[in-house]
Amino acid sequence: MKDVKIAFRKPIFPVSEALQQYLEKYNRTTKIQFLYEDLLRFSDSVNILDKDGKDTLWLGVMYPEYEFKEIEANLNKIYTLLHSDGDTATLPYLKVDTIDFCTFGNSKPFRVRVRNILNDNYTNFYIKQADASRIYGLELEDLLSPNRINFLIYKNTLIEEHILGIPGDVFIQKHMHNCTELEKAQISKEFVKFNERCLIGLLGDMRSYNYVVIPIHDFDQVIYRIRPIDFDQQTYEGNLKVYLPQYFKENHQMVSMVMEKLKPSSIEQYRKEVRSQIVKRVTSSKTRFDELITIMKTDNIAPEANVTELKTALQKLTYDVNFKYCKTMGDIIETGIKFVLRNYKKAY
């Protein structure tokens, strides 16, 4: 399989005033005065290794004691906003166990682990640099997919809830070979659906380490779901293959399993199911979707050359001449969704 390459790191795009107003309207903002830059004041760090002694590329960071107390208090408040609408009753029982820093991601995220000292249960969340295209990806995932996304914005700071699951690369290496033949067929179906959702929502770079596989026990069987955890490459690249997980070499074993377990007719059936489900979701949340796309259409979140390359490829793929008139990535998303609405609304 020929791998898809992303040549350059995507820049971070500022959040426009219109997008900020949209986020405020739908309760995506917070007034806690804590910025991403506040976490950059760490005084020391150590490499974090996994259970096999391999470098995870995350750094465990440490702060001077007088600064950490203030940071911990703000992080605990953020935790309550994400999980209990700001209920302060639990604050005395919360403790920040670790703060980790990732240097290789576009948004250079911090991972915060908050523990309840009464029962030792802990929860992770992330603090990142706010990026407009990433926020569009989070919102589109919330609107178009079966998954709900929980995040908050304060100025240039993005706070994201942790998404539970087994990282795709870990699942492929350590778990997939233990699955039954029936489970492999079910995972194949989910990968086809995931592939189709990424294409329609134009979510790129879904290599195996950018999504998770979620096992769910259902009576006498285990079923699997696949959902993305990284939204850095939302509607930026011009290469259409970037938006199709099947073309990344990291997903080769998944693709091989799909070809082995599913007939072409079944693959097409599952693709149609995804499109019909997206029609239902867009129809049921039309006002919010239209508001988001109206803002996205006026936002500059990709070079003109990328827009031209992508709309040309989609016109060839769909034979829809409307892609020819797209001027922004927002236009392309809207045209693609309208194409799905026209062709699959009758499916339900």
mmCIF file of C-alpha atoms in Angstrom:
data_model
loop_
_atom_site.group_PDB
_atom_site.id
_atom_site.type_symbol
_atom_site.label_atom_id
_atom_site.label_comp_id
_atom_site.label_asym_id
_atom_site.label_seq_id
_atom_site.Cartn_x
_atom_site.Cartn_y
_atom_site.Cartn_z
ATOM 1 C CA MET A 1 0.000 0.000 0.000
ATOM 2 C CA LYS A 2 1.347 3.427 -0.956
ATOM 3 C CA ASP A 3 1.374 5.699 2.082
ATOM 4 C CA VAL A 4 -0.180 9.169 2.170
ATOM 5 C CA LYS A 5 2.240 11.908 3.169
ATOM 6 C CA ILE A 6 1.479 15.215 4.904
ATOM 7 C CA ALA A 7 4.406 17.432 3.984
ATOM 8 C CA PHE A 8 3.987 20.384 6.331
ATOM 9 C CA ARG A 9 2.636 20.947 9.816
ATOM 10 C CA LYS A 10 -0.706 22.739 9.732
ATOM 11 C CA PRO A 11 -0.670 26.264 11.236
ATOM 12 C CA ILE A 12 -2.959 27.189 14.122
ATOM 13 C CA PHE A 13 -5.838 29.414 13.012
ATOM 14 C CA PRO A 14 -7.305 32.011 15.393
ATOM 15 C CA VAL A 15 -10.909 31.768 16.565
ATOM 16 C CA SER A 16 -12.952 34.425 14.769
ATOM 17 C CA GLU A 17 -15.456 36.657 16.528
ATOM 18 C CA ALA A 18 -18.339 34.924 14.730
ATOM 19 C CA LEU A 19 -17.133 31.477 15.837
ATOM 20 C CA GLN A 20 -16.644 32.777 19.381
ATOM 21 C CA GLN A 21 -20.266 33.995 19.455
ATOM 22 C CA TYR A 22 -21.446 30.597 18.169
ATOM 23 C CA LEU A 23 -19.503 28.826 20.922
ATOM 24 C CA GLU A 24 -20.958 31.142 23.569
ATOM 25 C CA LYS A 25 -24.480 30.517 22.281
ATOM 26 C CA TYR A 26 -24.075 26.747 22.607
ATOM 27 C CA ASN A 27 -22.333 26.812 26.020
ATOM 28 C CA ARG A 28 -18.876 25.910 24.755
ATOM 29 C CA THR A 29 -17.130 28.766 26.597
ATOM 30 C CA THR A 30 -15.917 29.246 30.146
ATOM 31 C CA LYS A 31 -15.007 32.338 32.144
ATOM 32 C CA ILE A 32 -12.320 30.700 34.260
ATOM 33 C CA GLN A 33 -9.301 32.920 33.720
ATOM 34 C CA PHE A 34 -6.753 30.226 33.039
ATOM 35 C CA LEU A 35 -4.686 30.147 29.866
ATOM 36 C CA TYR A 36 -2.680 27.528 28.017
ATOM 37 C CA GLU A 37 0.421 29.675 28.600
ATOM 38 C CA ASP A 38 0.023 29.280 32.373
ATOM 39 C CA LEU A 39 0.977 25.617 32.020
ATOM 40 C CA LEU A 40 4.143 26.455 30.082
ATOM 41 C CA ARG A 41 5.765 27.772 33.249
ATOM 42 C CA PHE A 42 7.003 24.331 34.344
ATOM 43 C CA SER A 43 10.446 24.202 35.930
ATOM 44 C CA ASP A 44 11.456 20.629 35.118
ATOM 45 C CA SER A 45 10.371 17.584 33.114
ATOM 46 C CA VAL A 46 11.001 13.849 32.722
ATOM 47 C CA ASN A 47 10.393 11.491 29.792
ATOM 48 C CA ILE A 48 7.374 9.219 30.219
ATOM 49 C CA LEU A 49 7.887 5.590 29.211
ATOM 50 C CA ASP A 50 5.202 2.992 28.543
ATOM 51 C CA LYS A 51 4.993 -0.449 30.228
ATOM 52 C CA ASP A 52 7.514 -1.826 27.739
ATOM 53 C CA GLY A 53 10.044 0.951 28.423
ATOM 54 C CA LYS A 54 9.365 2.735 25.129
ATOM 55 C CA ASP A 55 9.378 6.541 25.037
ATOM 56 C CA THR A 56 5.792 7.813 24.697
ATOM 57 C CA LEU A 57 6.983 11.279 23.542
ATOM 58 C CA TRP A 58 5.134 12.785 26.513
ATOM 59 C CA LEU A 59 6.961 14.690 29.252
ATOM 60 C CA GLY A 60 5.903 14.685 32.894
ATOM 61 C CA VAL A 61 6.235 18.327 33.955
ATOM 62 C CA MET A 62 6.784 19.849 37.394
ATOM 63 C CA TYR A 63 6.131 23.310 38.813
ATOM 64 C CA PRO A 64 7.438 25.308 41.762
ATOM 65 C CA GLU A 65 5.265 24.619 44.796
ATOM 66 C CA TYR A 66 3.942 28.177 45.105
ATOM 67 C CA GLU A 67 2.803 28.138 41.450
ATOM 68 C CA PHE A 68 1.425 24.601 41.506
ATOM 69 C CA LYS A 69 -1.149 25.397 44.207
ATOM 70 C CA GLU A 70 -2.716 28.090 42.030
ATOM 71 C CA ILE A 71 -2.529 25.925 38.904
ATOM 72 C CA GLU A 72 -4.092 22.955 40.722
ATOM 73 C CA ALA A 73 -6.986 25.073 42.017
ATOM 74 C CA ASN A 74 -7.788 26.299 38.491
ATOM 75 C CA LEU A 75 -7.490 22.826 36.955
ATOM 76 C CA ASN A 76 -9.857 21.394 39.557
ATOM 77 C CA LYS A 77 -12.405 24.112 38.721
ATOM 78 C CA ILE A 78 -12.064 23.257 35.029
ATOM 79 C CA TYR A 79 -12.687 19.590 35.875
ATOM 80 C CA THR A 80 -15.958 20.487 37.617
ATOM 81 C CA LEU A 81 -17.059 22.546 34.600
ATOM 82 C CA LEU A 82 -16.423 19.622 32.241
ATOM 83 C CA HIS A 83 -18.095 16.987 34.384
ATOM 84 C CA SER A 84 -20.567 18.576 36.807
ATOM 85 C CA ASP A 85 -21.537 22.000 35.407
ATOM 86 C CA GLY A 86 -19.205 23.770 37.810
ATOM 87 C CA ASP A 87 -20.483 22.197 41.045
ATOM 88 C CA THR A 88 -17.941 23.320 43.664
ATOM 89 C CA ALA A 89 -19.018 20.818 46.334
ATOM 90 C CA THR A 90 -16.472 18.272 45.078
ATOM 91 C CA LEU A 91 -13.493 20.669 44.974
ATOM 92 C CA PRO A 92 -12.102 19.690 48.427
ATOM 93 C CA TYR A 93 -11.847 16.062 47.254
ATOM 94 C CA LEU A 94 -10.011 16.710 43.978
ATOM 95 C CA LYS A 95 -6.276 16.484 43.490
ATOM 96 C CA VAL A 96 -4.182 16.982 40.349
ATOM 97 C CA ASP A 97 -1.998 13.874 40.196
ATOM 98 C CA THR A 98 0.018 14.562 37.047
ATOM 99 C CA ILE A 99 0.431 17.119 34.273
ATOM 100 C CA ASP A 100 2.042 15.818 31.071
ATOM 101 C CA PHE A 101 3.201 17.781 28.017
ATOM 102 C CA CYS A 102 3.316 16.558 24.411
ATOM 103 C CA THR A 103 5.760 18.335 22.114
ATOM 104 C CA PHE A 104 5.034 16.603 18.791
ATOM 105 C CA GLY A 105 1.355 17.477 18.250
ATOM 106 C CA ASN A 106 0.156 20.562 16.373
ATOM 107 C CA SER A 107 -1.588 21.914 19.458
ATOM 108 C CA LYS A 108 1.214 20.862 21.878
ATOM 109 C CA PRO A 109 -1.313 19.589 24.426
ATOM 110 C CA PHE A 110 -1.094 19.220 28.172
ATOM 111 C CA ARG A 111 -2.739 16.131 29.676
ATOM 112 C CA VAL A 112 -4.093 16.648 33.183
ATOM 113 C CA ARG A 113 -5.040 13.798 35.520
ATOM 114 C CA VAL A 114 -7.454 14.713 38.321
ATOM 115 C CA ARG A 115 -8.095 12.196 41.120
ATOM 116 C CA ASN A 116 -10.910 11.985 43.649
ATOM 117 C CA ILE A 117 -9.106 11.349 46.945
ATOM 118 C CA LEU A 118 -12.175 9.666 48.465
ATOM 119 C CA ASN A 119 -12.140 6.692 46.096
ATOM 120 C CA ASP A 120 -8.977 7.086 43.959
ATOM 121 C CA ASN A 121 -10.951 7.289 40.720
ATOM 122 C CA TYR A 122 -9.234 9.565 38.224
ATOM 123 C CA THR A 123 -10.107 11.360 34.991
ATOM 124 C CA ASN A 124 -7.939 12.910 32.285
ATOM 125 C CA PHE A 125 -8.577 16.027 30.244
ATOM 126 C CA TYR A 126 -6.478 18.099 27.839
ATOM 127 C CA ILE A 127 -5.535 21.760 27.577
ATOM 128 C CA LYS A 128 -4.399 22.930 24.137
ATOM 129 C CA GLN A 129 -3.906 26.001 22.016
ATOM 130 C CA ALA A 130 -7.247 26.955 20.524
ATOM 131 C CA ASP A 131 -7.316 26.313 16.776
ATOM 132 C CA ALA A 132 -10.344 27.303 14.680
ATOM 133 C CA SER A 133 -10.125 24.358 12.273
ATOM 134 C CA ARG A 134 -9.818 21.930 15.187
ATOM 135 C CA ILE A 135 -12.914 23.467 16.808
ATOM 136 C CA TYR A 136 -14.829 23.018 13.545
ATOM 137 C CA GLY A 137 -13.734 19.371 13.602
ATOM 138 C CA LEU A 138 -14.971 18.896 17.166
ATOM 139 C CA GLU A 139 -18.322 20.504 16.364
ATOM 140 C CA LEU A 140 -18.783 18.518 13.147
ATOM 141 C CA GLU A 141 -17.980 15.310 15.016
ATOM 142 C CA ASP A 142 -20.614 16.212 17.599
ATOM 143 C CA LEU A 143 -23.212 17.022 14.916
ATOM 144 C CA LEU A 144 -22.537 14.369 12.265
ATOM 145 C CA SER A 145 -21.337 11.295 14.161
ATOM 146 C CA PRO A 146 -22.885 9.050 16.831
ATOM 147 C CA ASN A 147 -20.354 10.481 19.306
ATOM 148 C CA ARG A 148 -20.771 13.433 21.656
ATOM 149 C CA ILE A 149 -17.843 15.768 22.208
ATOM 150 C CA ASN A 150 -17.298 17.751 25.398
ATOM 151 C CA PHE A 151 -14.989 20.786 25.215
ATOM 152 C CA LEU A 152 -14.655 24.365 26.453
ATOM 153 C CA ILE A 153 -12.974 27.527 25.148
ATOM 154 C CA TYR A 154 -11.428 30.468 26.980
ATOM 155 C CA LYS A 155 -9.701 33.035 24.736
ATOM 156 C CA ASN A 156 -6.807 31.135 23.069
ATOM 157 C CA THR A 157 -7.187 28.056 25.273
ATOM 158 C CA LEU A 158 -9.045 24.872 24.345
ATOM 159 C CA ILE A 159 -10.072 22.349 27.018
ATOM 160 C CA GLU A 160 -11.062 18.869 25.807
ATOM 161 C CA GLU A 161 -12.512 15.908 27.615
ATOM 162 C CA HIS A 162 -10.526 12.660 27.347
ATOM 163 C CA ILE A 163 -11.997 10.115 24.916
ATOM 164 C CA LEU A 164 -11.887 6.592 26.353
ATOM 165 C CA GLY A 165 -10.756 3.654 24.263
ATOM 166 C CA ILE A 166 -7.785 1.583 23.090
ATOM 167 C CA PRO A 167 -5.497 3.563 20.744
ATOM 168 C CA GLY A 168 -5.841 2.115 17.254
ATOM 169 C CA ASP A 169 -2.153 1.238 16.883
ATOM 170 C CA VAL A 170 -2.144 -0.572 20.253
ATOM 171 C CA PHE A 171 -5.343 -2.441 19.331
ATOM 172 C CA ILE A 172 -3.899 -3.571 15.994
ATOM 173 C CA GLN A 173 -0.615 -4.731 17.549
ATOM 174 C CA LYS A 174 -1.842 -6.334 20.762
ATOM 175 C CA HIS A 175 -5.547 -7.131 20.588
ATOM 176 C CA MET A 176 -6.796 -7.682 17.047
ATOM 177 C CA HIS A 177 -5.212 -11.110 16.632
ATOM 178 C CA ASN A 178 -7.121 -12.332 19.722
ATOM 179 C CA CYS A 179 -10.512 -11.402 18.246
ATOM 180 C CA THR A 180 -12.849 -14.108 16.998
ATOM 181 C CA GLU A 181 -13.673 -14.287 13.298
ATOM 182 C CA LEU A 182 -17.103 -12.816 14.006
ATOM 183 C CA GLU A 183 -15.533 -9.934 15.950
ATOM 184 C CA LYS A 184 -13.100 -9.272 13.103
ATOM 185 C CA ALA A 185 -16.034 -9.026 10.691
ATOM 186 C CA GLN A 186 -17.746 -6.582 13.048
ATOM 187 C CA ILE A 187 -14.587 -4.457 13.386
ATOM 188 C CA SER A 188 -14.289 -4.467 9.591
ATOM 189 C CA LYS A 189 -17.814 -3.076 9.318
ATOM 190 C CA GLU A 190 -16.969 -0.332 11.827
ATOM 191 C CA PHE A 191 -13.794 0.615 9.962
ATOM 192 C CA VAL A 192 -15.763 1.004 6.725
ATOM 193 C CA LYS A 193 -18.239 3.283 8.517
ATOM 194 C CA PHE A 194 -15.444 5.230 10.177
ATOM 195 C CA ASN A 195 -13.728 5.659 6.807
ATOM 196 C CA GLU A 196 -16.928 7.028 5.281
ATOM 197 C CA ARG A 197 -17.620 9.447 8.162
ATOM 198 C CA CYS A 198 -14.104 10.875 7.866
ATOM 199 C CA LEU A 199 -14.597 11.468 4.146
ATOM 200 C CA ILE A 200 -17.967 13.192 4.492
ATOM 201 C CA GLY A 201 -16.824 15.321 7.440
ATOM 202 C CA LEU A 202 -13.398 15.918 5.829
ATOM 203 C CA LEU A 203 -11.497 14.848 8.951
ATOM 204 C CA GLY A 204 -7.944 14.056 7.879
ATOM 205 C CA ASP A 205 -4.900 12.157 9.100
ATOM 206 C CA MET A 206 -6.719 9.286 10.787
ATOM 207 C CA ARG A 207 -3.658 7.101 11.221
ATOM 208 C CA SER A 208 -4.068 4.298 13.731
ATOM 209 C CA TYR A 209 -2.756 6.400 16.639
ATOM 210 C CA ASN A 210 -5.295 9.173 15.970
ATOM 211 C CA TYR A 211 -8.397 7.069 16.714
ATOM 212 C CA VAL A 212 -9.472 4.642 19.415
ATOM 213 C CA VAL A 213 -11.210 1.273 19.291
ATOM 214 C CA ILE A 214 -13.854 0.863 21.990
ATOM 215 C CA PRO A 215 -14.938 -2.667 23.021
ATOM 216 C CA ILE A 216 -18.495 -2.824 24.359
ATOM 217 C CA HIS A 217 -19.879 -5.929 26.084
ATOM 218 C CA ASP A 218 -23.374 -6.748 24.850
ATOM 219 C CA PHE A 219 -24.967 -9.844 26.420
ATOM 220 C CA ASP A 220 -22.858 -12.763 25.165
ATOM 221 C CA GLN A 221 -20.709 -10.841 22.696
ATOM 222 C CA VAL A 222 -18.251 -7.959 22.437
ATOM 223 C CA ILE A 223 -18.911 -5.325 19.796
ATOM 224 C CA TYR A 224 -16.495 -2.591 18.761
ATOM 225 C CA ARG A 225 -16.766 1.086 17.905
ATOM 226 C CA ILE A 226 -14.155 3.348 16.302
ATOM 227 C CA ARG A 227 -13.982 7.081 16.963
ATOM 228 C CA PRO A 228 -11.396 9.797 16.271
ATOM 229 C CA ILE A 229 -9.436 11.469 19.055
ATOM 230 C CA ASP A 230 -7.397 13.988 17.035
ATOM 231 C CA PHE A 231 -8.974 16.807 15.049
ATOM 232 C CA ASP A 232 -5.861 18.756 14.009
ATOM 233 C CA GLN A 233 -6.271 17.958 10.305
ATOM 234 C CA GLN A 234 -9.862 19.088 9.844
ATOM 235 C CA THR A 235 -10.513 20.493 6.324
ATOM 236 C CA TYR A 236 -6.974 21.696 5.655
ATOM 237 C CA GLU A 237 -5.180 19.398 3.197
ATOM 238 C CA GLY A 238 -5.948 19.386 -0.522
ATOM 239 C CA ASN A 239 -5.176 15.707 -1.089
ATOM 240 C CA LEU A 240 -8.464 13.790 -0.927
ATOM 241 C CA LYS A 241 -6.702 10.624 0.289
ATOM 242 C CA VAL A 242 -5.770 12.394 3.541
ATOM 243 C CA TYR A 243 -9.473 12.184 4.465
ATOM 244 C CA LEU A 244 -9.663 8.430 3.852
ATOM 245 C CA PRO A 245 -8.111 6.328 6.669
ATOM 246 C CA GLN A 246 -7.827 3.385 4.266
ATOM 247 C CA TYR A 247 -4.849 5.016 2.524
ATOM 248 C CA PHE A 248 -2.531 5.277 5.544
ATOM 249 C CA LYS A 249 0.026 2.501 5.907
ATOM 250 C CA GLU A 250 -0.630 2.426 9.673
ATOM 251 C CA ASN A 251 -4.126 1.107 8.860
ATOM 252 C CA HIS A 252 -2.949 -1.566 6.410
ATOM 253 C CA GLN A 253 -3.934 -4.459 8.684
ATOM 254 C CA MET A 254 -7.404 -3.000 9.147
ATOM 255 C CA VAL A 255 -7.848 -2.598 5.397
ATOM 256 C CA SER A 256 -6.616 -6.156 4.748
ATOM 257 C CA MET A 257 -9.114 -7.463 7.289
ATOM 258 C CA VAL A 258 -11.935 -5.524 5.610
ATOM 259 C CA MET A 259 -11.062 -7.016 2.220
ATOM 260 C CA GLU A 260 -10.932 -10.496 3.749
ATOM 261 C CA LYS A 261 -14.132 -10.321 5.803
ATOM 262 C CA LEU A 262 -16.500 -8.175 3.730
ATOM 263 C CA LYS A 263 -17.831 -8.516 0.221
ATOM 264 C CA PRO A 264 -17.965 -5.390 -1.985
ATOM 265 C CA SER A 265 -21.759 -5.356 -1.715
ATOM 266 C CA SER A 266 -21.535 -5.321 2.106
ATOM 267 C CA ILE A 267 -18.977 -2.486 2.045
ATOM 268 C CA GLU A 268 -21.302 -0.428 -0.116
ATOM 269 C CA GLN A 269 -24.233 -1.230 2.171
ATOM 270 C CA TYR A 270 -22.352 0.070 5.242
ATOM 271 C CA ARG A 271 -21.291 3.226 3.399
ATOM 272 C CA LYS A 272 -24.929 3.909 2.549
ATOM 273 C CA GLU A 273 -25.924 3.330 6.177
ATOM 274 C CA VAL A 274 -23.475 6.032 7.289
ATOM 275 C CA ARG A 275 -24.804 8.505 4.743
ATOM 276 C CA SER A 276 -28.394 7.847 5.767
ATOM 277 C CA GLN A 277 -27.496 8.304 9.439
ATOM 278 C CA ILE A 278 -25.759 11.609 8.677
ATOM 279 C CA VAL A 279 -28.874 12.785 6.838
ATOM 280 C CA LYS A 280 -30.914 12.131 9.982
ATOM 281 C CA ARG A 281 -28.443 13.984 12.199
ATOM 282 C CA VAL A 282 -28.195 17.018 9.921
ATOM 283 C CA THR A 283 -31.980 17.160 9.568
ATOM 284 C CA SER A 284 -32.548 16.928 13.334
ATOM 285 C CA SER A 285 -29.987 19.655 14.143
ATOM 286 C CA LYS A 286 -30.393 21.755 11.005
ATOM 287 C CA THR A 287 -30.406 25.174 12.679
ATOM 288 C CA ARG A 288 -27.175 24.573 14.566
ATOM 289 C CA PHE A 289 -25.507 22.932 11.561
ATOM 290 C CA ASP A 290 -26.465 25.821 9.275
ATOM 291 C CA GLU A 291 -25.112 28.351 11.786
ATOM 292 C CA LEU A 292 -21.784 26.537 12.011
ATOM 293 C CA ILE A 293 -21.397 26.164 8.237
ATOM 294 C CA THR A 294 -22.305 29.829 7.626
ATOM 295 C CA ILE A 295 -19.417 30.841 9.888
ATOM 296 C CA MET A 296 -17.062 28.215 8.465
ATOM 297 C CA LYS A 297 -17.706 29.435 4.906
ATOM 298 C CA THR A 298 -16.303 32.855 5.764
ATOM 299 C CA ASP A 299 -13.307 31.583 7.731
ATOM 300 C CA ASN A 300 -9.860 31.201 6.206
ATOM 301 C CA ILE A 301 -8.698 27.807 7.487
ATOM 302 C CA ALA A 302 -6.777 26.497 4.464
ATOM 303 C CA PRO A 303 -4.651 27.847 1.584
ATOM 304 C CA GLU A 304 -6.490 28.580 -1.657
ATOM 305 C CA ALA A 305 -4.400 25.937 -3.460
ATOM 306 C CA ASN A 306 -5.624 23.258 -1.032
ATOM 307 C CA VAL A 307 -9.245 24.318 -1.548
ATOM 308 C CA THR A 308 -8.828 24.126 -5.334
ATOM 309 C CA GLU A 309 -7.167 20.703 -5.210
ATOM 310 C CA LEU A 310 -9.771 19.221 -2.866
ATOM 311 C CA LYS A 311 -12.860 20.573 -4.636
ATOM 312 C CA THR A 312 -11.510 19.304 -7.985
ATOM 313 C CA ALA A 313 -10.975 15.818 -6.554
ATOM 314 C CA LEU A 314 -14.445 15.740 -4.983
ATOM 315 C CA GLN A 315 -16.063 16.876 -8.229
ATOM 316 C CA LYS A 316 -14.369 13.979 -10.029
ATOM 317 C CA LEU A 317 -15.435 11.557 -7.292
ATOM 318 C CA THR A 318 -19.091 12.608 -7.085
ATOM 319 C CA TYR A 319 -19.730 14.108 -10.541
ATOM 320 C CA ASP A 320 -21.334 17.007 -8.671
ATOM 321 C CA VAL A 321 -20.637 20.251 -10.559
ATOM 322 C CA ASN A 322 -21.489 22.317 -7.463
ATOM 323 C CA PHE A 323 -18.016 21.633 -6.037
ATOM 324 C CA LYS A 324 -16.622 23.724 -8.883
ATOM 325 C CA TYR A 325 -18.014 26.897 -7.309
ATOM 326 C CA CYS A 326 -16.608 26.357 -3.798
ATOM 327 C CA LYS A 327 -14.252 29.071 -2.582
ATOM 328 C CA THR A 328 -13.543 27.919 1.005
ATOM 329 C CA MET A 329 -13.362 24.692 2.971
ATOM 330 C CA GLY A 330 -16.712 25.623 4.526
ATOM 331 C CA ASP A 331 -18.221 25.731 1.030
ATOM 332 C CA ILE A 332 -16.816 22.263 0.333
ATOM 333 C CA ILE A 333 -18.275 20.806 3.553
ATOM 334 C CA GLU A 334 -21.674 22.364 2.783
ATOM 335 C CA THR A 335 -21.648 21.105 -0.821
ATOM 336 C CA GLY A 336 -20.689 17.602 0.310
ATOM 337 C CA ILE A 337 -23.465 17.461 2.911
ATOM 338 C CA LYS A 338 -26.003 18.770 0.379
ATOM 339 C CA PHE A 339 -24.878 16.018 -1.992
ATOM 340 C CA VAL A 340 -25.524 13.419 0.710
ATOM 341 C CA LEU A 341 -28.906 14.987 1.558
ATOM 342 C CA ARG A 342 -30.032 14.913 -2.080
ATOM 343 C CA ASN A 343 -28.988 11.342 -2.684
ATOM 344 C CA TYR A 344 -29.734 9.628 0.617
ATOM 345 C CA LYS A 345 -32.663 11.446 2.221
ATOM 346 C CA LYS A 346 -35.002 8.950 0.594
ATOM 347 C CA ALA A 347 -33.065 6.126 2.291
ATOM 348 C CA TYR A 348 -35.026 6.629 5.491
#
